[in-house]
PDB file of C-alpha atoms in Angstrom:
ATOM      1  CA  GLU Q  18     131.191 -29.444 -67.405  1.00 95.00           C
ATOM      2  CA  VAL Q  19     130.445 -26.182 -69.167  1.00 97.00           C
ATOM      3  CA  GLN Q  20     126.768 -25.246 -68.946  1.00 98.00           C
ATOM      4  CA  LEU Q  21     124.951 -22.244 -70.364  1.00 98.00           C
ATOM      5  CA  VAL Q  22     121.268 -21.983 -69.500  1.00 98.00           C
ATOM      6  CA  GLU Q  23     119.158 -19.247 -71.068  1.00 98.00           C
ATOM      7  CA  SER Q  24     115.898 -18.003 -69.632  1.00 97.00           C
ATOM      8  CA  GLY Q  25     113.493 -15.112 -69.994  1.00 97.00           C
ATOM      9  CA  GLY Q  26     112.036 -15.806 -73.396  1.00 97.00           C
ATOM     10  CA  GLY Q  27     108.331 -15.648 -74.117  1.00 97.00           C
ATOM     11  CA  LEU Q  28     105.568 -13.902 -76.007  1.00 98.00           C
ATOM     12  CA  VAL Q  29     105.693 -10.115 -76.139  1.00 98.00           C
ATOM     13  CA  LYS Q  30     103.771  -7.518 -78.138  1.00 98.00           C
ATOM     14  CA  PRO Q  31     105.482  -5.327 -80.732  1.00 98.00           C
ATOM     15  CA  GLY Q  32     107.127  -2.388 -79.019  1.00 98.00           C
ATOM     16  CA  GLY Q  33     107.493  -4.320 -75.792  1.00 98.00           C
ATOM     17  CA  SER Q  34     110.543  -5.309 -73.789  1.00 98.00           C
ATOM     18  CA  LEU Q  35     112.096  -8.505 -72.548  1.00 98.00           C
ATOM     19  CA  ARG Q  36     115.243  -9.369 -70.611  1.00 98.00           C
ATOM     20  CA  LEU Q  37     117.070 -12.582 -71.354  1.00 98.00           C
ATOM     21  CA  SER Q  38     119.456 -14.191 -68.905  1.00 98.00           C
ATOM     22  CA  CYS Q  39     122.153 -16.798 -69.346  1.00 98.00           C
ATOM     23  CA  ALA Q  40     123.401 -18.639 -66.269  1.00 98.00           C
ATOM     24  CA  ALA Q  41     126.900 -19.995 -66.719  1.00 98.00           C
ATOM     25  CA  SER Q  42     128.560 -22.773 -64.757  1.00 98.00           C
ATOM     26  CA  GLY Q  43     131.470 -25.177 -65.013  1.00 97.00           C
ATOM     27  CA  PHE Q  44     134.076 -22.576 -65.944  1.00 97.00           C
ATOM     28  CA  THR Q  45     135.543 -19.265 -64.804  1.00 97.00           C
ATOM     29  CA  PHE Q  46     132.919 -16.966 -66.294  1.00 98.00           C
ATOM     30  CA  SER Q  47     134.930 -13.785 -65.765  1.00 97.00           C
ATOM     31  CA  SER Q  48     137.692 -15.082 -68.055  1.00 97.00           C
ATOM     32  CA  TYR Q  49     135.574 -15.412 -71.172  1.00 97.00           C
ATOM     33  CA  ASN Q  50     134.034 -13.147 -73.767  1.00 97.00           C
ATOM     34  CA  MET Q  51     130.357 -13.937 -74.253  1.00 98.00           C
ATOM     35  CA  ASN Q  52     127.904 -13.674 -77.121  1.00 98.00           C
ATOM     36  CA  TRP Q  53     124.241 -13.703 -78.060  1.00 98.00           C
ATOM     37  CA  VAL Q  54     123.301 -15.365 -81.357  1.00 98.00           C
ATOM     38  CA  ARG Q  55     119.753 -15.733 -82.633  1.00 98.00           C
ATOM     39  CA  GLN Q  56     117.937 -17.878 -85.155  1.00 98.00           C
ATOM     40  CA  ALA Q  57     114.586 -16.917 -86.632  1.00 98.00           C
ATOM     41  CA  PRO Q  58     112.209 -19.824 -87.330  1.00 97.00           C
ATOM     42  CA  GLY Q  59     113.462 -21.824 -90.289  1.00 96.00           C
ATOM     43  CA  LYS Q  60     116.372 -19.421 -90.868  1.00 97.00           C
ATOM     44  CA  GLY Q  61     120.110 -19.347 -90.308  1.00 98.00           C
ATOM     45  CA  LEU Q  62     122.227 -18.118 -87.444  1.00 98.00           C
ATOM     46  CA  GLU Q  63     122.570 -14.376 -86.838  1.00 98.00           C
ATOM     47  CA  TRP Q  64     125.147 -12.855 -84.505  1.00 98.00           C
ATOM     48  CA  VAL Q  65     123.486 -10.309 -82.180  1.00 98.00           C
ATOM     49  CA  SER Q  66     126.000  -8.999 -79.661  1.00 98.00           C
ATOM     50  CA  SER Q  67     129.267  -9.690 -77.860  1.00 98.00           C
ATOM     51  CA  ILE Q  68     130.812  -8.487 -74.614  1.00 98.00           C
ATOM     52  CA  ARG Q  69     134.393  -8.799 -73.477  1.00 97.00           C
ATOM     53  CA  ASN Q  70     135.176 -10.686 -70.278  1.00 95.00           C
ATOM     54  CA  SER Q  71     135.561  -7.502 -68.252  1.00 93.00           C
ATOM     55  CA  GLY Q  72     132.542  -5.863 -69.860  1.00 91.00           C
ATOM     56  CA  SER Q  73     134.751  -3.097 -71.164  1.00 91.00           C
ATOM     57  CA  TYR Q  74     134.052  -3.640 -74.837  1.00 96.00           C
ATOM     58  CA  ILE Q  75     130.613  -4.279 -76.318  1.00 98.00           C
ATOM     59  CA  TYR Q  76     129.527  -4.879 -79.903  1.00 98.00           C
ATOM     60  CA  TYR Q  77     126.126  -5.054 -81.595  1.00 98.00           C
ATOM     61  CA  ALA Q  78     124.658  -6.039 -84.918  1.00 98.00           C
ATOM     62  CA  ASP Q  79     123.186  -3.074 -86.769  1.00 97.00           C
ATOM     63  CA  SER Q  80     119.778  -4.767 -86.632  1.00 97.00           C
ATOM     64  CA  VAL Q  81     119.630  -4.415 -82.826  1.00 98.00           C
ATOM     65  CA  LYS Q  82     121.832  -1.395 -82.119  1.00 98.00           C
ATOM     66  CA  GLY Q  83     120.029   1.192 -80.020  1.00 97.00           C
ATOM     67  CA  ARG Q  84     117.339  -1.293 -78.968  1.00 98.00           C
ATOM     68  CA  PHE Q  85     119.241  -4.131 -77.275  1.00 98.00           C
ATOM     69  CA  THR Q  86     121.742  -3.917 -74.430  1.00 98.00           C
ATOM     70  CA  ILE Q  87     124.137  -6.689 -73.494  1.00 98.00           C
ATOM     71  CA  SER Q  88     125.558  -6.838 -69.984  1.00 98.00           C
ATOM     72  CA  ARG Q  89     127.130  -9.269 -67.568  1.00 98.00           C
ATOM     73  CA  ASP Q  90     127.527  -9.801 -63.853  1.00 97.00           C
ATOM     74  CA  ASN Q  91     130.727 -11.724 -63.254  1.00 97.00           C
ATOM     75  CA  ALA Q  92     129.926 -12.110 -59.569  1.00 97.00           C
ATOM     76  CA  LYS Q  93     126.715 -13.925 -60.501  1.00 98.00           C
ATOM     77  CA  ASN Q  94     128.176 -15.804 -63.504  1.00 98.00           C
ATOM     78  CA  SER Q  95     125.427 -14.363 -65.636  1.00 98.00           C
ATOM     79  CA  LEU Q  96     124.997 -12.781 -69.052  1.00 98.00           C
ATOM     80  CA  TYR Q  97     122.009 -10.627 -69.972  1.00 98.00           C
ATOM     81  CA  LEU Q  98     120.304  -9.181 -73.015  1.00 98.00           C
ATOM     82  CA  GLN Q  99     117.839  -6.355 -72.460  1.00 98.00           C
ATOM     83  CA  MET Q 100     115.628  -6.106 -75.519  1.00 98.00           C
ATOM     84  CA  ASN Q 101     113.484  -2.990 -76.021  1.00 98.00           C
ATOM     85  CA  SER Q 102     111.276  -1.775 -78.862  1.00 98.00           C
ATOM     86  CA  LEU Q 103     110.814  -5.343 -80.008  1.00 98.00           C
ATOM     87  CA  ARG Q 104     109.649  -5.998 -83.543  1.00 98.00           C
ATOM     88  CA  ALA Q 105     108.147  -8.996 -85.275  1.00 98.00           C
ATOM     89  CA  ASP Q 106     111.466  -9.709 -86.991  1.00 97.00           C
ATOM     90  CA  ASP Q 107     113.133 -10.132 -83.592  1.00 98.00           C
ATOM     91  CA  THR Q 108     111.188 -13.384 -83.224  1.00 98.00           C
ATOM     92  CA  ALA Q 109     113.833 -16.078 -82.841  1.00 98.00           C
ATOM     93  CA  VAL Q 110     115.530 -18.565 -80.591  1.00 98.00           C
ATOM     94  CA  TYR Q 111     118.235 -16.664 -78.719  1.00 98.00           C
ATOM     95  CA  TYR Q 112     121.406 -18.543 -77.841  1.00 98.00           C
ATOM     96  CA  CYS Q 113     124.029 -17.624 -75.306  1.00 98.00           C
ATOM     97  CA  ALA Q 114     127.473 -18.682 -76.540  1.00 98.00           C
ATOM     98  CA  ARG Q 115     130.872 -18.684 -74.904  1.00 98.00           C
ATOM     99  CA  ALA Q 116     134.163 -17.306 -76.116  1.00 94.00           C
ATOM    100  CA  ASN Q 117     135.695 -15.984 -79.287  1.00 92.00           C
ATOM    101  CA  PRO Q 118     135.680 -18.106 -81.337  1.00 96.00           C
ATOM    102  CA  ILE Q 119     132.523 -19.688 -79.951  1.00 97.00           C
ATOM    103  CA  ASP Q 120     133.117 -23.036 -78.299  1.00 97.00           C
ATOM    104  CA  TYR Q 121     129.974 -23.735 -76.243  1.00 98.00           C
ATOM    105  CA  TRP Q 122     126.314 -22.899 -76.830  1.00 98.00           C
ATOM    106  CA  GLY Q 123     123.300 -22.845 -74.547  1.00 98.00           C
ATOM    107  CA  GLN Q 124     120.091 -24.628 -75.487  1.00 97.00           C
ATOM    108  CA  GLY Q 125     118.374 -21.365 -76.456  1.00 98.00           C
ATOM    109  CA  THR Q 126     115.255 -19.491 -75.387  1.00 98.00           C
ATOM    110  CA  LEU Q 127     112.416 -18.607 -77.744  1.00 98.00           C
ATOM    111  CA  VAL Q 128     111.294 -15.009 -78.091  1.00 98.00           C
ATOM    112  CA  THR Q 129     108.054 -14.434 -79.985  1.00 98.00           C
ATOM    113  CA  VAL Q 130     107.023 -10.886 -80.871  1.00 98.00           C
ATOM    114  CA  SER Q 131     103.407 -10.821 -81.926  1.00 97.00           C
ATOM    115  CA  SER Q 132     100.205  -8.951 -81.202  1.00 96.00           C
TER     116      SER Q 132
ATOM    117  CA  ASP O   6     131.083  -5.526 -92.978  1.00 96.00           C
ATOM    118  CA  ILE O   7     132.240  -8.984 -94.044  1.00 97.00           C
ATOM    119  CA  GLN O   8     129.764 -11.170 -95.909  1.00 98.00           C
ATOM    120  CA  MET O   9     130.102 -14.941 -95.728  1.00 98.00           C
ATOM    121  CA  THR O  10     128.763 -17.036 -98.601  1.00 98.00           C
ATOM    122  CA  GLN O  11     128.429 -20.785 -98.370  1.00 98.00           C
ATOM    123  CA  SER O  12     127.947 -23.194-101.228  1.00 97.00           C
ATOM    124  CA  PRO O  13     126.033 -25.233-101.904  1.00 97.00           C
ATOM    125  CA  SER O  14     122.936 -24.261 -99.889  1.00 97.00           C
ATOM    126  CA  SER O  15     121.900 -27.881 -99.822  1.00 97.00           C
ATOM    127  CA  LEU O  16     123.632 -31.110-100.623  1.00 95.00           C
ATOM    128  CA  SER O  17     122.404 -34.671-101.034  1.00 96.00           C
ATOM    129  CA  ALA O  18     124.764 -37.497-100.210  1.00 96.00           C
ATOM    130  CA  SER O  19     124.793 -41.110 -99.131  1.00 95.00           C
ATOM    131  CA  VAL O  20     126.211 -42.924 -96.143  1.00 95.00           C
ATOM    132  CA  GLY O  21     129.893 -43.522 -96.767  1.00 95.00           C
ATOM    133  CA  ASP O  22     130.329 -40.550 -99.113  1.00 96.00           C
ATOM    134  CA  ARG O  23     132.779 -37.703 -98.735  1.00 97.00           C
ATOM    135  CA  VAL O  24     131.443 -34.170 -99.153  1.00 97.00           C
ATOM    136  CA  THR O  25     132.935 -30.693 -99.295  1.00 98.00           C
ATOM    137  CA  ILE O  26     131.268 -27.429 -98.292  1.00 98.00           C
ATOM    138  CA  THR O  27     132.732 -24.106 -99.338  1.00 98.00           C
ATOM    139  CA  CYS O  28     132.669 -20.813 -97.467  1.00 98.00           C
ATOM    140  CA  ARG O  29     133.853 -17.566 -99.042  1.00 98.00           C
ATOM    141  CA  ALA O  30     134.479 -14.282 -97.242  1.00 98.00           C
ATOM    142  CA  SER O  31     133.918 -10.947 -98.975  1.00 98.00           C
ATOM    143  CA  GLN O  32     137.342  -9.818 -97.753  1.00 97.00           C
ATOM    144  CA  GLY O  33     140.357 -11.486 -96.255  1.00 97.00           C
ATOM    145  CA  ILE O  34     139.901 -12.882 -92.754  1.00 97.00           C
ATOM    146  CA  SER O  35     143.235 -14.714 -92.369  1.00 96.00           C
ATOM    147  CA  ASN O  36     142.274 -17.977 -90.651  1.00 96.00           C
ATOM    148  CA  TYR O  37     139.648 -16.507 -88.300  1.00 98.00           C
ATOM    149  CA  LEU O  38     136.973 -18.924 -89.396  1.00 98.00           C
ATOM    150  CA  ALA O  39     134.840 -21.388 -87.430  1.00 98.00           C
ATOM    151  CA  TRP O  40     132.496 -24.180 -88.490  1.00 98.00           C
ATOM    152  CA  PHE O  41     129.368 -25.306 -86.644  1.00 98.00           C
ATOM    153  CA  GLN O  42     126.982 -28.223 -87.001  1.00 98.00           C
ATOM    154  CA  GLN O  43     123.296 -27.927 -86.161  1.00 98.00           C
ATOM    155  CA  LYS O  44     120.691 -30.665 -86.041  1.00 97.00           C
ATOM    156  CA  PRO O  45     116.952 -29.913 -86.156  1.00 95.00           C
ATOM    157  CA  GLY O  46     115.630 -28.494 -82.886  1.00 95.00           C
ATOM    158  CA  LYS O  47     119.073 -28.456 -81.287  1.00 97.00           C
ATOM    159  CA  ALA O  48     121.659 -25.827 -80.463  1.00 98.00           C
ATOM    160  CA  PRO O  49     124.643 -25.541 -82.793  1.00 98.00           C
ATOM    161  CA  LYS O  50     127.767 -27.499 -81.971  1.00 98.00           C
ATOM    162  CA  SER O  51     131.260 -26.167 -82.500  1.00 98.00           C
ATOM    163  CA  LEU O  52     133.382 -28.280 -84.846  1.00 98.00           C
ATOM    164  CA  ILE O  53     136.379 -26.292 -86.036  1.00 98.00           C
ATOM    165  CA  TYR O  54     138.118 -23.009 -85.233  1.00 98.00           C
ATOM    166  CA  ALA O  55     141.074 -21.201 -86.779  1.00 98.00           C
ATOM    167  CA  ALA O  56     139.950 -22.661 -90.107  1.00 97.00           C
ATOM    168  CA  SER O  57     141.455 -26.086 -89.500  1.00 98.00           C
ATOM    169  CA  SER O  58     141.709 -26.827 -85.759  1.00 98.00           C
ATOM    170  CA  LEU O  59     139.323 -29.484 -84.511  1.00 98.00           C
ATOM    171  CA  ARG O  60     137.453 -28.901 -81.280  1.00 97.00           C
ATOM    172  CA  SER O  61     138.053 -31.471 -78.576  1.00 95.00           C
ATOM    173  CA  GLY O  62     135.929 -34.545 -79.121  1.00 95.00           C
ATOM    174  CA  VAL O  63     135.188 -33.839 -82.783  1.00 97.00           C
ATOM    175  CA  PRO O  64     136.150 -36.825 -84.945  1.00 96.00           C
ATOM    176  CA  SER O  65     138.949 -36.478 -87.460  1.00 96.00           C
ATOM    177  CA  LYS O  66     136.535 -37.196 -90.313  1.00 96.00           C
ATOM    178  CA  PHE O  67     135.856 -33.451 -90.196  1.00 98.00           C
ATOM    179  CA  ASN O  68     138.566 -31.478 -91.957  1.00 98.00           C
ATOM    180  CA  GLY O  69     138.758 -27.724 -92.390  1.00 98.00           C
ATOM    181  CA  SER O  70     141.124 -25.821 -94.613  1.00 98.00           C
ATOM    182  CA  GLY O  71     141.690 -22.440 -96.186  1.00 97.00           C
ATOM    183  CA  SER O  72     142.936 -18.994 -95.457  1.00 97.00           C
ATOM    184  CA  GLY O  73     142.226 -15.484 -96.631  1.00 97.00           C
ATOM    185  CA  THR O  74     138.853 -15.590 -98.374  1.00 98.00           C
ATOM    186  CA  ASP O  75     138.283 -19.228 -99.357  1.00 98.00           C
ATOM    187  CA  PHE O  76     137.606 -22.056 -96.935  1.00 98.00           C
ATOM    188  CA  THR O  77     136.334 -25.609 -97.085  1.00 98.00           C
ATOM    189  CA  LEU O  78     134.838 -28.142 -94.713  1.00 98.00           C
ATOM    190  CA  THR O  79     135.252 -31.740 -95.825  1.00 98.00           C
ATOM    191  CA  ILE O  80     133.411 -34.570 -94.123  1.00 97.00           C
ATOM    192  CA  SER O  81     134.537 -38.070 -94.982  1.00 96.00           C
ATOM    193  CA  SER O  82     132.793 -41.409 -94.573  1.00 96.00           C
ATOM    194  CA  LEU O  83     129.387 -39.882 -93.899  1.00 96.00           C
ATOM    195  CA  GLN O  84     127.334 -41.513 -91.193  1.00 95.00           C
ATOM    196  CA  PRO O  85     123.633 -40.942 -90.428  1.00 94.00           C
ATOM    197  CA  GLU O  86     124.493 -38.635 -87.519  1.00 95.00           C
ATOM    198  CA  ASP O  87     126.410 -36.299 -89.857  1.00 96.00           C
ATOM    199  CA  PHE O  88     123.297 -35.252 -91.746  1.00 92.00           C
ATOM    200  CA  ALA O  89     122.684 -31.765 -90.427  1.00 97.00           C
ATOM    201  CA  THR O  90     123.095 -28.103 -91.346  1.00 98.00           C
ATOM    202  CA  TYR O  91     126.588 -26.641 -91.315  1.00 98.00           C
ATOM    203  CA  TYR O  92     127.490 -22.980 -90.812  1.00 98.00           C
ATOM    204  CA  CYS O  93     130.721 -21.056 -91.163  1.00 98.00           C
ATOM    205  CA  GLN O  94     131.402 -17.886 -89.164  1.00 98.00           C
ATOM    206  CA  GLN O  95     134.115 -15.283 -89.411  1.00 98.00           C
ATOM    207  CA  TYR O  96     135.530 -13.847 -86.207  1.00 97.00           C
ATOM    208  CA  ASN O  97     138.144 -11.613 -87.772  1.00 97.00           C
ATOM    209  CA  SER O  98     136.172  -8.456 -87.091  1.00 96.00           C
ATOM    210  CA  TYR O  99     132.905  -7.055 -85.826  1.00 97.00           C
ATOM    211  CA  PRO O 100     130.142  -7.385 -86.768  1.00 97.00           C
ATOM    212  CA  ARG O 101     130.570 -11.128 -86.711  1.00 97.00           C
ATOM    213  CA  SER O 102     128.873 -12.900 -89.600  1.00 98.00           C
ATOM    214  CA  PHE O 103     127.681 -16.400 -90.436  1.00 98.00           C
ATOM    215  CA  GLY O 104     127.247 -18.076 -93.763  1.00 98.00           C
ATOM    216  CA  GLN O 105     123.654 -18.867 -94.711  1.00 98.00           C
ATOM    217  CA  GLY O 106     124.132 -22.549 -93.955  1.00 98.00           C
ATOM    218  CA  THR O 107     124.473 -25.767 -95.943  1.00 98.00           C
ATOM    219  CA  LYS O 108     121.883 -28.458 -95.343  1.00 98.00           C
ATOM    220  CA  LEU O 109     123.356 -31.908 -95.798  1.00 97.00           C
ATOM    221  CA  GLU O 110     120.653 -34.423 -96.600  1.00 95.00           C
ATOM    222  CA  ILE O 111     120.562 -38.116 -97.198  1.00 86.00           C
TER     223      ILE O 111
END
């Protein structure tokens, strides 16, 4: 069974940093592209970033470019999102999602940016 | 960048009805379109990819069609569990983009 479990969310002050993790199981992690998608409270889905299975190609939304860094460790079956210079409008539930097109989603982790 | 526009933003229907949601891309995306269902407080669920291919386990009451810039999601014989918010997403190019969502209400 495919499982994606996000962790690392929490409350952080504006300008702060946070690192999200996504632990994958039930499939060959190194064979799949992975994504981060977020959803601000009461809003729609917003694509954040994607990384190819080998990590060789990486893409970002303009809203996070230069502040967020996606990475993966295929040996640990894990996906990461390092978030720096956080702003109030980064407040959202962050989902880890598998493949392109997306087929499985994690349950999400809430990031709240507030003073 | 490709903009995705869904209509309507919200839709009221009754159990047993058939409804259609439209998704329009600002430029051609061939059939690189996916549909997702999201219930309150839950993660999205993947329904359809390649515009019309059903994900495993998704009932055939969900039907996707379209190509190029215009796409539709039709849900027949609505049941209580179908009332949710539906999103389209293009995966033709980066940056990926979602429609704003269509809330299907009883």
